Amino acid sequence: MSRIFCIANQKGGVGKTTTCVNLAAGLASVGQRVLLVDLDPQGNATMGSGVDKRTLGHSVYDVLLETASIPEAKVRSDKGGYDVLGANRELSGAEVELVALERRNERLRAALKAVDADYDFVLIDCPPSLSMLTLNGLCSAHGVIVPMQCEYFALEGLTDLVNTIKQVHANLNRDLQLIGLLRVMFDPRITLQTQVSDQLKAHFGDKVFDTVIPRNVRLAEAPSYGLPGVVFDPAAKGAQAFVQFAQEMVARVAGELPTTAPADDSARA
Ligand code: ADP
Ligand code: MG
């Protein structure tokens, strides 16, 4: 059975795609079977996995419109060691087209059910919005991983996201939980970042992952080589942090996911 996680944060540039690609490669490196689903029309997770978004035969767009299944549409990231359900600009049209269709929030969930036995982990890279695409992701997932930079405004945006997760949990997907907040691009020399990190732990407790992803230029360079950072430079601090995060996720899943719903007090921003 696969465990399905959305990497979500409605802000852009916070490290969602970097987290998705490197967690996928990190999980693959410790022997997990992984499918990465790119739900962002920018296709950055697709390209960052070494898959050319411009030459995709099928993409997640076809899966949402039910003109292709996941086995038909997936491609392999050879270097990453995982499968990719890619995205490109075509996906921005899906937003409009889905509005008129039945079960519009549940199409990805249905498609993922059919490949439940094929993967240990499914990671969904969400666009920087709380749009219908993100909703499809949230309706498909067991949990949400929220990458965030420890900056002053980070906490502000979190309230909206936590409320959305609560609403989806209440109305559309009883399985959905806030799994955790991942501190990314972290620089311990910056006092404010350490303070915000402490605040996060005070408010969210064990919903803050133990692993911290440091700011590391090798992670930023890797996509231009079409490689996950974990593969591009395995010795770099950022790569090592993502492998550690993959191990933390494997341990969490093995030890059963926390059973508290995101509606409880610990999930309040
Ligand atoms: P999002 O998907 O949320 O828009 P990205 O993952 O694309 O964010 O990251 C935004 C930018 O920050 C990218 O240029 C990426 O290479 C860079 N970046 C992400 N994480 C790190 C990190 N830990 N260290 C250095 N640069 C990073
Ligand atoms: Mg992105």
PDB file of C-alpha atoms and ligand atoms in Angstrom:
ATOM      1  CA  MET A   1       0.000   0.000   0.000  1.00  0.00           C
ATOM      2  CA  SER A   2       1.289   3.466  -0.773  1.00  0.00           C
ATOM      3  CA  ARG A   3       1.409   6.392   1.603  1.00  0.00           C
ATOM      4  CA  ILE A   4       0.515   9.565  -0.250  1.00  0.00           C
ATOM      5  CA  PHE A   5       1.868  12.971   0.755  1.00  0.00           C
ATOM      6  CA  CYS A   6       1.282  16.441  -0.628  1.00  0.00           C
ATOM      7  CA  ILE A   7       4.125  18.901  -0.468  1.00  0.00           C
ATOM      8  CA  ALA A   8       2.135  22.091  -0.076  1.00  0.00           C
ATOM      9  CA  ASN A   9       2.469  25.735   0.854  1.00  0.00           C
ATOM     10  CA  GLN A  10       0.517  28.398  -1.001  1.00  0.00           C
ATOM     11  CA  LYS A  11       3.590  30.613  -1.079  1.00  0.00           C
ATOM     12  CA  GLY A  12       5.940  30.360  -4.031  1.00  0.00           C
ATOM     13  CA  GLY A  13       9.664  29.891  -3.697  1.00  0.00           C
ATOM     14  CA  VAL A  14       9.551  28.267  -0.257  1.00  0.00           C
ATOM     15  CA  GLY A  15      11.169  24.991  -1.301  1.00  0.00           C
ATOM     16  CA  LYS A  16       8.228  22.738  -2.211  1.00  0.00           C
ATOM     17  CA  THR A  17       9.698  21.430  -5.437  1.00  0.00           C
ATOM     18  CA  THR A  18      13.184  21.026  -3.968  1.00  0.00           C
ATOM     19  CA  THR A  19      11.654  19.049  -1.097  1.00  0.00           C
ATOM     20  CA  CYS A  20       9.553  16.886  -3.395  1.00  0.00           C
ATOM     21  CA  VAL A  21      12.383  15.985  -5.785  1.00  0.00           C
ATOM     22  CA  ASN A  22      14.970  15.361  -3.079  1.00  0.00           C
ATOM     23  CA  LEU A  23      12.655  13.465  -0.776  1.00  0.00           C
ATOM     24  CA  ALA A  24      11.747  11.269  -3.758  1.00  0.00           C
ATOM     25  CA  ALA A  25      15.419  10.623  -4.537  1.00  0.00           C
ATOM     26  CA  GLY A  26      16.231  10.193  -0.851  1.00  0.00           C
ATOM     27  CA  LEU A  27      13.449   7.624  -0.400  1.00  0.00           C
ATOM     28  CA  ALA A  28      14.568   5.805  -3.556  1.00  0.00           C
ATOM     29  CA  SER A  29      18.138   5.714  -2.211  1.00  0.00           C
ATOM     30  CA  VAL A  30      16.935   3.836   0.873  1.00  0.00           C
ATOM     31  CA  GLY A  31      15.043   1.290  -1.227  1.00  0.00           C
ATOM     32  CA  GLN A  32      11.544   2.735  -1.349  1.00  0.00           C
ATOM     33  CA  ARG A  33       9.367   2.578  -4.465  1.00  0.00           C
ATOM     34  CA  VAL A  34       8.381   6.168  -5.217  1.00  0.00           C
ATOM     35  CA  LEU A  35       6.057   7.998  -7.581  1.00  0.00           C
ATOM     36  CA  LEU A  36       6.459  11.775  -7.852  1.00  0.00           C
ATOM     37  CA  VAL A  37       3.344  13.568  -9.107  1.00  0.00           C
ATOM     38  CA  ASP A  38       3.966  17.057 -10.486  1.00  0.00           C
ATOM     39  CA  LEU A  39       0.795  19.117  -9.988  1.00  0.00           C
ATOM     40  CA  ASP A  40       2.388  22.447 -10.888  1.00  0.00           C
ATOM     41  CA  PRO A  41       2.015  23.647 -14.518  1.00  0.00           C
ATOM     42  CA  GLN A  42       5.521  25.121 -14.199  1.00  0.00           C
ATOM     43  CA  GLY A  43       6.802  21.543 -14.389  1.00  0.00           C
ATOM     44  CA  ASN A  44       9.824  22.252 -12.198  1.00  0.00           C
ATOM     45  CA  ALA A  45       9.668  18.928 -10.380  1.00  0.00           C
ATOM     46  CA  THR A  46       9.481  17.177 -13.759  1.00  0.00           C
ATOM     47  CA  MET A  47      12.549  18.995 -15.107  1.00  0.00           C
ATOM     48  CA  GLY A  48      14.382  18.666 -11.784  1.00  0.00           C
ATOM     49  CA  SER A  49      13.910  14.905 -12.041  1.00  0.00           C
ATOM     50  CA  GLY A  50      15.675  14.919 -15.419  1.00  0.00           C
ATOM     51  CA  VAL A  51      12.461  14.532 -17.434  1.00  0.00           C
ATOM     52  CA  ASP A  52      11.892  17.019 -20.269  1.00  0.00           C
ATOM     53  CA  LYS A  53       8.445  18.547 -19.758  1.00  0.00           C
ATOM     54  CA  ARG A  54       8.315  19.677 -23.415  1.00  0.00           C
ATOM     55  CA  THR A  55       8.453  16.162 -24.818  1.00  0.00           C
ATOM     56  CA  LEU A  56       6.091  14.347 -22.437  1.00  0.00           C
ATOM     57  CA  GLY A  57       3.811  11.894 -24.257  1.00  0.00           C
ATOM     58  CA  HIS A  58       1.263  11.959 -21.458  1.00  0.00           C
ATOM     59  CA  SER A  59       1.180  13.988 -18.300  1.00  0.00           C
ATOM     60  CA  VAL A  60      -0.808  14.434 -15.108  1.00  0.00           C
ATOM     61  CA  TYR A  61      -3.180  16.526 -17.240  1.00  0.00           C
ATOM     62  CA  ASP A  62      -4.278  13.398 -19.123  1.00  0.00           C
ATOM     63  CA  VAL A  63      -4.745  11.560 -15.844  1.00  0.00           C
ATOM     64  CA  LEU A  64      -6.956  14.339 -14.435  1.00  0.00           C
ATOM     65  CA  LEU A  65      -9.060  14.360 -17.605  1.00  0.00           C
ATOM     66  CA  GLU A  66      -9.084  10.537 -17.561  1.00  0.00           C
ATOM     67  CA  THR A  67      -7.637  10.175 -21.047  1.00  0.00           C
ATOM     68  CA  ALA A  68      -4.670   8.172 -19.683  1.00  0.00           C
ATOM     69  CA  SER A  69      -3.952   6.011 -16.636  1.00  0.00           C
ATOM     70  CA  ILE A  70      -0.916   6.501 -14.410  1.00  0.00           C
ATOM     71  CA  PRO A  71       0.871   3.409 -15.817  1.00  0.00           C
ATOM     72  CA  GLU A  72       0.372   4.890 -19.296  1.00  0.00           C
ATOM     73  CA  ALA A  73       1.447   8.406 -18.367  1.00  0.00           C
ATOM     74  CA  LYS A  74       4.344   7.860 -15.963  1.00  0.00           C
ATOM     75  CA  VAL A  75       7.974   8.126 -16.994  1.00  0.00           C
ATOM     76  CA  ARG A  76      11.121   7.038 -15.188  1.00  0.00           C
ATOM     77  CA  SER A  77      13.658   9.333 -13.602  1.00  0.00           C
ATOM     78  CA  ASP A  78      16.615   7.052 -14.239  1.00  0.00           C
ATOM     79  CA  LYS A  79      19.038   9.092 -12.188  1.00  0.00           C
ATOM     80  CA  GLY A  80      16.541   9.712  -9.404  1.00  0.00           C
ATOM     81  CA  GLY A  81      15.436   6.079  -9.222  1.00  0.00           C
ATOM     82  CA  TYR A  82      11.727   6.876  -9.108  1.00  0.00           C
ATOM     83  CA  ASP A  83       8.711   7.278 -11.401  1.00  0.00           C
ATOM     84  CA  VAL A  84       7.390  10.674 -12.455  1.00  0.00           C
ATOM     85  CA  LEU A  85       3.902  11.698 -13.451  1.00  0.00           C
ATOM     86  CA  GLY A  86       5.005  14.861 -15.204  1.00  0.00           C
ATOM     87  CA  ALA A  87       3.442  18.254 -15.795  1.00  0.00           C
ATOM     88  CA  ASN A  88       3.791  21.100 -18.241  1.00  0.00           C
ATOM     89  CA  ARG A  89       1.876  24.210 -19.302  1.00  0.00           C
ATOM     90  CA  GLU A  90      -1.025  22.110 -20.547  1.00  0.00           C
ATOM     91  CA  LEU A  91      -1.940  21.561 -16.906  1.00  0.00           C
ATOM     92  CA  SER A  92      -2.926  25.210 -16.409  1.00  0.00           C
ATOM     93  CA  GLY A  93      -5.902  24.518 -18.691  1.00  0.00           C
ATOM     94  CA  ALA A  94      -7.072  21.682 -16.445  1.00  0.00           C
ATOM     95  CA  GLU A  95      -8.106  24.171 -13.794  1.00  0.00           C
ATOM     96  CA  VAL A  96     -10.794  25.574 -16.079  1.00  0.00           C
ATOM     97  CA  GLU A  97     -11.731  22.288 -17.719  1.00  0.00           C
ATOM     98  CA  LEU A  98     -12.189  20.469 -14.420  1.00  0.00           C
ATOM     99  CA  VAL A  99     -14.787  22.958 -13.179  1.00  0.00           C
ATOM    100  CA  ALA A 100     -17.369  21.544 -15.551  1.00  0.00           C
ATOM    101  CA  LEU A 101     -16.599  17.897 -14.807  1.00  0.00           C
ATOM    102  CA  GLU A 102     -17.985  15.460 -12.281  1.00  0.00           C
ATOM    103  CA  ARG A 103     -15.894  14.281  -9.341  1.00  0.00           C
ATOM    104  CA  ARG A 104     -13.523  17.090 -10.164  1.00  0.00           C
ATOM    105  CA  ASN A 105     -11.744  16.941  -6.809  1.00  0.00           C
ATOM    106  CA  GLU A 106     -11.332  13.187  -6.808  1.00  0.00           C
ATOM    107  CA  ARG A 107      -9.776  12.351 -10.138  1.00  0.00           C
ATOM    108  CA  LEU A 108      -6.221  12.055  -8.944  1.00  0.00           C
ATOM    109  CA  ARG A 109      -7.334  10.008  -5.939  1.00  0.00           C
ATOM    110  CA  ALA A 110      -9.111   7.528  -8.209  1.00  0.00           C
ATOM    111  CA  ALA A 111      -6.091   7.220 -10.491  1.00  0.00           C
ATOM    112  CA  LEU A 112      -3.728   6.694  -7.549  1.00  0.00           C
ATOM    113  CA  LYS A 113      -5.962   3.941  -6.121  1.00  0.00           C
ATOM    114  CA  ALA A 114      -5.273   1.903  -9.227  1.00  0.00           C
ATOM    115  CA  VAL A 115      -1.508   1.937  -8.565  1.00  0.00           C
ATOM    116  CA  ASP A 116      -1.739   1.550  -4.798  1.00  0.00           C
ATOM    117  CA  ALA A 117       0.256  -1.694  -4.822  1.00  0.00           C
ATOM    118  CA  ASP A 118       3.053  -0.345  -7.019  1.00  0.00           C
ATOM    119  CA  TYR A 119       4.544   2.292  -4.694  1.00  0.00           C
ATOM    120  CA  ASP A 120       5.570   2.721  -1.075  1.00  0.00           C
ATOM    121  CA  PHE A 121       5.418   6.511  -1.324  1.00  0.00           C
ATOM    122  CA  VAL A 122       3.604   8.931  -3.596  1.00  0.00           C
ATOM    123  CA  LEU A 123       4.794  12.550  -3.345  1.00  0.00           C
ATOM    124  CA  ILE A 124       2.667  15.293  -4.874  1.00  0.00           C
ATOM    125  CA  ASP A 125       4.321  18.628  -5.692  1.00  0.00           C
ATOM    126  CA  CYS A 126       1.572  21.262  -5.379  1.00  0.00           C
ATOM    127  CA  PRO A 127       1.423  24.651  -7.118  1.00  0.00           C
ATOM    128  CA  PRO A 128       1.791  27.840  -5.051  1.00  0.00           C
ATOM    129  CA  SER A 129      -1.927  28.381  -4.515  1.00  0.00           C
ATOM    130  CA  LEU A 130      -4.926  26.795  -2.846  1.00  0.00           C
ATOM    131  CA  SER A 131      -6.431  26.062  -6.269  1.00  0.00           C
ATOM    132  CA  MET A 132      -8.377  23.153  -7.705  1.00  0.00           C
ATOM    133  CA  LEU A 133      -5.106  21.450  -8.563  1.00  0.00           C
ATOM    134  CA  THR A 134      -3.955  21.693  -4.954  1.00  0.00           C
ATOM    135  CA  LEU A 135      -7.407  20.493  -3.885  1.00  0.00           C
ATOM    136  CA  ASN A 136      -7.001  17.416  -6.090  1.00  0.00           C
ATOM    137  CA  GLY A 137      -3.726  16.784  -4.313  1.00  0.00           C
ATOM    138  CA  LEU A 138      -5.199  17.257  -0.833  1.00  0.00           C
ATOM    139  CA  CYS A 139      -8.155  15.007  -1.667  1.00  0.00           C
ATOM    140  CA  SER A 140      -5.742  12.242  -2.711  1.00  0.00           C
ATOM    141  CA  ALA A 141      -3.349  12.336   0.212  1.00  0.00           C
ATOM    142  CA  HIS A 142      -2.924  10.852   3.659  1.00  0.00           C
ATOM    143  CA  GLY A 143      -0.879  13.777   4.766  1.00  0.00           C
ATOM    144  CA  VAL A 144       0.607  17.157   4.040  1.00  0.00           C
ATOM    145  CA  ILE A 145       4.254  18.076   4.370  1.00  0.00           C
ATOM    146  CA  VAL A 146       4.750  21.836   4.593  1.00  0.00           C
ATOM    147  CA  PRO A 147       8.203  23.156   3.751  1.00  0.00           C
ATOM    148  CA  MET A 148       8.789  26.557   5.241  1.00  0.00           C
ATOM    149  CA  GLN A 149      11.485  29.116   5.710  1.00  0.00           C
ATOM    150  CA  CYS A 150      11.865  30.375   9.233  1.00  0.00           C
ATOM    151  CA  GLU A 151      10.983  33.957   8.451  1.00  0.00           C
ATOM    152  CA  TYR A 152       8.655  36.451  10.039  1.00  0.00           C
ATOM    153  CA  PHE A 153       5.762  36.073   7.575  1.00  0.00           C
ATOM    154  CA  ALA A 154       6.014  32.294   7.416  1.00  0.00           C
ATOM    155  CA  LEU A 155       3.655  31.818  10.348  1.00  0.00           C
ATOM    156  CA  GLU A 156       1.052  34.103   8.833  1.00  0.00           C
ATOM    157  CA  GLY A 157       0.565  32.037   5.693  1.00  0.00           C
ATOM    158  CA  LEU A 158       0.470  28.872   7.736  1.00  0.00           C
ATOM    159  CA  THR A 159      -2.916  29.728   9.271  1.00  0.00           C
ATOM    160  CA  ASP A 160      -4.626  29.680   5.854  1.00  0.00           C
ATOM    161  CA  LEU A 161      -3.020  26.398   4.924  1.00  0.00           C
ATOM    162  CA  VAL A 162      -3.906  24.748   8.242  1.00  0.00           C
ATOM    163  CA  ASN A 163      -7.510  25.950   7.848  1.00  0.00           C
ATOM    164  CA  THR A 164      -7.674  24.543   4.320  1.00  0.00           C
ATOM    165  CA  ILE A 165      -6.361  21.211   5.568  1.00  0.00           C
ATOM    166  CA  LYS A 166      -9.021  21.205   8.301  1.00  0.00           C
ATOM    167  CA  GLN A 167     -11.771  21.947   5.788  1.00  0.00           C
ATOM    168  CA  VAL A 168     -10.646  19.261   3.382  1.00  0.00           C
ATOM    169  CA  HIS A 169     -10.388  16.842   6.299  1.00  0.00           C
ATOM    170  CA  ALA A 170     -13.928  17.702   7.453  1.00  0.00           C
ATOM    171  CA  ASN A 171     -15.633  17.727   4.066  1.00  0.00           C
ATOM    172  CA  LEU A 172     -13.695  15.836   1.442  1.00  0.00           C
ATOM    173  CA  ASN A 173     -10.988  13.550   2.796  1.00  0.00           C
ATOM    174  CA  ARG A 174     -11.152  12.102   6.299  1.00  0.00           C
ATOM    175  CA  ASP A 175      -7.674  10.614   5.886  1.00  0.00           C
ATOM    176  CA  LEU A 176      -5.928  13.941   5.499  1.00  0.00           C
ATOM    177  CA  GLN A 177      -3.571  15.055   8.260  1.00  0.00           C
ATOM    178  CA  LEU A 178      -0.974  17.716   8.687  1.00  0.00           C
ATOM    179  CA  ILE A 179       2.045  15.451   8.940  1.00  0.00           C
ATOM    180  CA  GLY A 180       4.623  18.040   9.588  1.00  0.00           C
ATOM    181  CA  LEU A 181       6.420  21.273   9.033  1.00  0.00           C
ATOM    182  CA  LEU A 182       9.832  20.999   7.430  1.00  0.00           C
ATOM    183  CA  ARG A 183      12.273  23.799   8.124  1.00  0.00           C
ATOM    184  CA  VAL A 184      14.124  24.490   4.869  1.00  0.00           C
ATOM    185  CA  MET A 185      16.817  26.881   3.641  1.00  0.00           C
ATOM    186  CA  PHE A 186      17.755  27.163   7.286  1.00  0.00           C
ATOM    187  CA  ASP A 187      20.670  29.322   8.352  1.00  0.00           C
ATOM    188  CA  PRO A 188      21.372  29.019  12.098  1.00  0.00           C
ATOM    189  CA  ARG A 189      23.585  32.125  12.012  1.00  0.00           C
ATOM    190  CA  ILE A 190      20.508  34.263  11.427  1.00  0.00           C
ATOM    191  CA  THR A 191      19.006  34.977  14.856  1.00  0.00           C
ATOM    192  CA  LEU A 192      15.498  35.528  13.487  1.00  0.00           C
ATOM    193  CA  GLN A 193      15.491  32.079  11.888  1.00  0.00           C
ATOM    194  CA  THR A 194      16.429  30.441  15.180  1.00  0.00           C
ATOM    195  CA  GLN A 195      13.693  32.428  16.942  1.00  0.00           C
ATOM    196  CA  VAL A 196      11.025  31.494  14.386  1.00  0.00           C
ATOM    197  CA  SER A 197      12.171  27.881  14.543  1.00  0.00           C
ATOM    198  CA  ASP A 198      11.713  27.918  18.331  1.00  0.00           C
ATOM    199  CA  GLN A 199       8.257  29.473  17.913  1.00  0.00           C
ATOM    200  CA  LEU A 200       7.292  26.768  15.451  1.00  0.00           C
ATOM    201  CA  LYS A 201       8.281  24.062  17.908  1.00  0.00           C
ATOM    202  CA  ALA A 202       6.385  25.817  20.714  1.00  0.00           C
ATOM    203  CA  HIS A 203       3.168  26.035  18.628  1.00  0.00           C
ATOM    204  CA  PHE A 204       3.322  22.824  16.642  1.00  0.00           C
ATOM    205  CA  GLY A 205       5.302  20.470  18.881  1.00  0.00           C
ATOM    206  CA  ASP A 206       6.010  17.123  17.270  1.00  0.00           C
ATOM    207  CA  LYS A 207       4.444  18.290  14.021  1.00  0.00           C
ATOM    208  CA  VAL A 208       7.789  19.957  13.348  1.00  0.00           C
ATOM    209  CA  PHE A 209      10.107  17.421  11.717  1.00  0.00           C
ATOM    210  CA  ASP A 210      13.387  16.720  13.514  1.00  0.00           C
ATOM    211  CA  THR A 211      15.344  17.075  10.283  1.00  0.00           C
ATOM    212  CA  VAL A 212      16.296  20.599   9.269  1.00  0.00           C
ATOM    213  CA  ILE A 213      17.286  21.329   5.652  1.00  0.00           C
ATOM    214  CA  PRO A 214      20.121  23.875   5.546  1.00  0.00           C
ATOM    215  CA  ARG A 215      20.525  26.549   2.920  1.00  0.00           C
ATOM    216  CA  ASN A 216      22.910  24.867   0.513  1.00  0.00           C
ATOM    217  CA  VAL A 217      23.860  26.114  -2.929  1.00  0.00           C
ATOM    218  CA  ARG A 218      24.376  22.573  -4.302  1.00  0.00           C
ATOM    219  CA  LEU A 219      20.628  21.959  -3.912  1.00  0.00           C
ATOM    220  CA  ALA A 220      19.925  25.075  -5.971  1.00  0.00           C
ATOM    221  CA  GLU A 221      22.442  24.122  -8.675  1.00  0.00           C
ATOM    222  CA  ALA A 222      21.229  20.554  -9.174  1.00  0.00           C
ATOM    223  CA  PRO A 223      18.044  21.275 -11.238  1.00  0.00           C
ATOM    224  CA  SER A 224      20.076  22.895 -14.027  1.00  0.00           C
ATOM    225  CA  TYR A 225      21.780  19.505 -14.463  1.00  0.00           C
ATOM    226  CA  GLY A 226      18.413  17.710 -14.457  1.00  0.00           C
ATOM    227  CA  LEU A 227      19.347  15.933 -11.250  1.00  0.00           C
ATOM    228  CA  PRO A 228      17.965  15.807  -7.717  1.00  0.00           C
ATOM    229  CA  GLY A 229      20.456  17.409  -5.313  1.00  0.00           C
ATOM    230  CA  VAL A 230      20.692  14.078  -3.494  1.00  0.00           C
ATOM    231  CA  VAL A 231      22.152  12.532  -6.669  1.00  0.00           C
ATOM    232  CA  PHE A 232      24.038  15.574  -7.973  1.00  0.00           C
ATOM    233  CA  ASP A 233      26.275  15.903  -4.919  1.00  0.00           C
ATOM    234  CA  PRO A 234      25.543  13.238  -2.306  1.00  0.00           C
ATOM    235  CA  ALA A 235      28.273  14.579  -0.008  1.00  0.00           C
ATOM    236  CA  ALA A 236      26.777  18.075   0.213  1.00  0.00           C
ATOM    237  CA  LYS A 237      25.121  19.051   3.485  1.00  0.00           C
ATOM    238  CA  GLY A 238      21.776  19.674   1.782  1.00  0.00           C
ATOM    239  CA  ALA A 239      21.782  16.258   0.110  1.00  0.00           C
ATOM    240  CA  GLN A 240      22.635  14.534   3.363  1.00  0.00           C
ATOM    241  CA  ALA A 241      19.827  16.383   5.135  1.00  0.00           C
ATOM    242  CA  PHE A 242      17.299  15.150   2.570  1.00  0.00           C
ATOM    243  CA  VAL A 243      18.461  11.542   2.941  1.00  0.00           C
ATOM    244  CA  GLN A 244      18.055  11.975   6.690  1.00  0.00           C
ATOM    245  CA  PHE A 245      14.576  13.403   6.095  1.00  0.00           C
ATOM    246  CA  ALA A 246      13.721  10.391   3.919  1.00  0.00           C
ATOM    247  CA  GLN A 247      14.762   8.139   6.798  1.00  0.00           C
ATOM    248  CA  GLU A 248      12.639  10.176   9.204  1.00  0.00           C
ATOM    249  CA  MET A 249       9.633   9.729   6.899  1.00  0.00           C
ATOM    250  CA  VAL A 250      10.214   5.981   6.591  1.00  0.00           C
ATOM    251  CA  ALA A 251      10.389   5.751  10.393  1.00  0.00           C
ATOM    252  CA  ARG A 252       7.200   7.796  10.793  1.00  0.00           C
ATOM    253  CA  VAL A 253       5.290   5.623   8.376  1.00  0.00           C
ATOM    254  CA  ALA A 254       6.636   2.425   9.936  1.00  0.00           C
ATOM    255  CA  GLY A 255       5.661   3.635  13.396  1.00  0.00           C
ATOM    256  CA  GLU A 256       2.183   4.426  12.083  1.00  0.00           C
ATOM    257  CA  LEU A 257       1.199   7.965  11.325  1.00  0.00           C
ATOM    258  CA  PRO A 258      -0.070  10.031  14.256  1.00  0.00           C
ATOM    259  CA  THR A 259      -3.791   9.438  14.626  1.00  0.00           C
ATOM    260  CA  THR A 260      -4.731  12.959  15.664  1.00  0.00           C
ATOM    261  CA  ALA A 261      -6.579  14.864  12.983  1.00  0.00           C
ATOM    262  CA  PRO A 262      -5.417  18.341  11.977  1.00  0.00           C
ATOM    263  CA  ALA A 263      -8.458  19.662  13.828  1.00  0.00           C
ATOM    264  CA  ASP A 264      -6.742  19.308  17.220  1.00  0.00           C
ATOM    265  CA  ASP A 265      -5.139  22.158  19.150  1.00  0.00           C
ATOM    266  CA  SER A 266      -1.573  21.318  18.314  1.00  0.00           C
ATOM    267  CA  ALA A 267      -2.280  22.174  14.684  1.00  0.00           C
ATOM    268  CA  ARG A 268      -3.420  25.700  15.439  1.00  0.00           C
ATOM    269  CA  ALA A 269      -1.138  28.440  14.179  1.00  0.00           C
TER     270      ALA A 269
HETATM  271  P1  ADP B   1       8.717  26.252  -4.615  1.00  0.00           P
HETATM  272  O1  ADP B   1       8.518  24.947  -5.301  1.00  0.00           O
HETATM  273  O2  ADP B   1       8.052  26.332  -3.275  1.00  0.00           O
HETATM  274  O3  ADP B   1       8.355  27.421  -5.482  1.00  0.00           O
HETATM  275  P2  ADP B   1      11.565  25.752  -4.966  1.00  0.00           P
HETATM  276  O4  ADP B   1      11.804  24.396  -4.426  1.00  0.00           O
HETATM  277  O5  ADP B   1      11.464  25.892  -6.441  1.00  0.00           O
HETATM  278  O6  ADP B   1      10.289  26.407  -4.280  1.00  0.00           O
HETATM  279  O7  ADP B   1      12.723  26.675  -4.383  1.00  0.00           O
HETATM  280  C1  ADP B   1      12.817  28.058  -4.685  1.00  0.00           C
HETATM  281  C2  ADP B   1      14.274  28.416  -4.957  1.00  0.00           C
HETATM  282  O8  ADP B   1      15.056  28.187  -3.794  1.00  0.00           O
HETATM  283  C3  ADP B   1      14.898  27.558  -6.040  1.00  0.00           C
HETATM  284  O9  ADP B   1      15.757  28.363  -6.810  1.00  0.00           O
HETATM  285  C4  ADP B   1      15.668  26.487  -5.285  1.00  0.00           C
HETATM  286  O10 ADP B   1      16.775  26.013  -6.011  1.00  0.00           O
HETATM  287  C5  ADP B   1      16.104  27.267  -4.056  1.00  0.00           C
HETATM  288  N1  ADP B   1      16.254  26.392  -2.877  1.00  0.00           N
HETATM  289  C6  ADP B   1      15.334  25.554  -2.374  1.00  0.00           C
HETATM  290  N2  ADP B   1      15.793  24.942  -1.268  1.00  0.00           N
HETATM  291  C7  ADP B   1      17.061  25.385  -1.078  1.00  0.00           C
HETATM  292  C8  ADP B   1      18.074  25.145  -0.089  1.00  0.00           C
HETATM  293  N3  ADP B   1      17.861  24.293   0.930  1.00  0.00           N
HETATM  294  N4  ADP B   1      19.244  25.805  -0.202  1.00  0.00           N
HETATM  295  C9  ADP B   1      19.461  26.675  -1.219  1.00  0.00           C
HETATM  296  N5  ADP B   1      18.546  26.951  -2.164  1.00  0.00           N
HETATM  297  C10 ADP B   1      17.356  26.332  -2.114  1.00  0.00           C
HETATM  298 MG    MG B   2       7.561  24.545  -7.112  1.00  0.00          MG
END
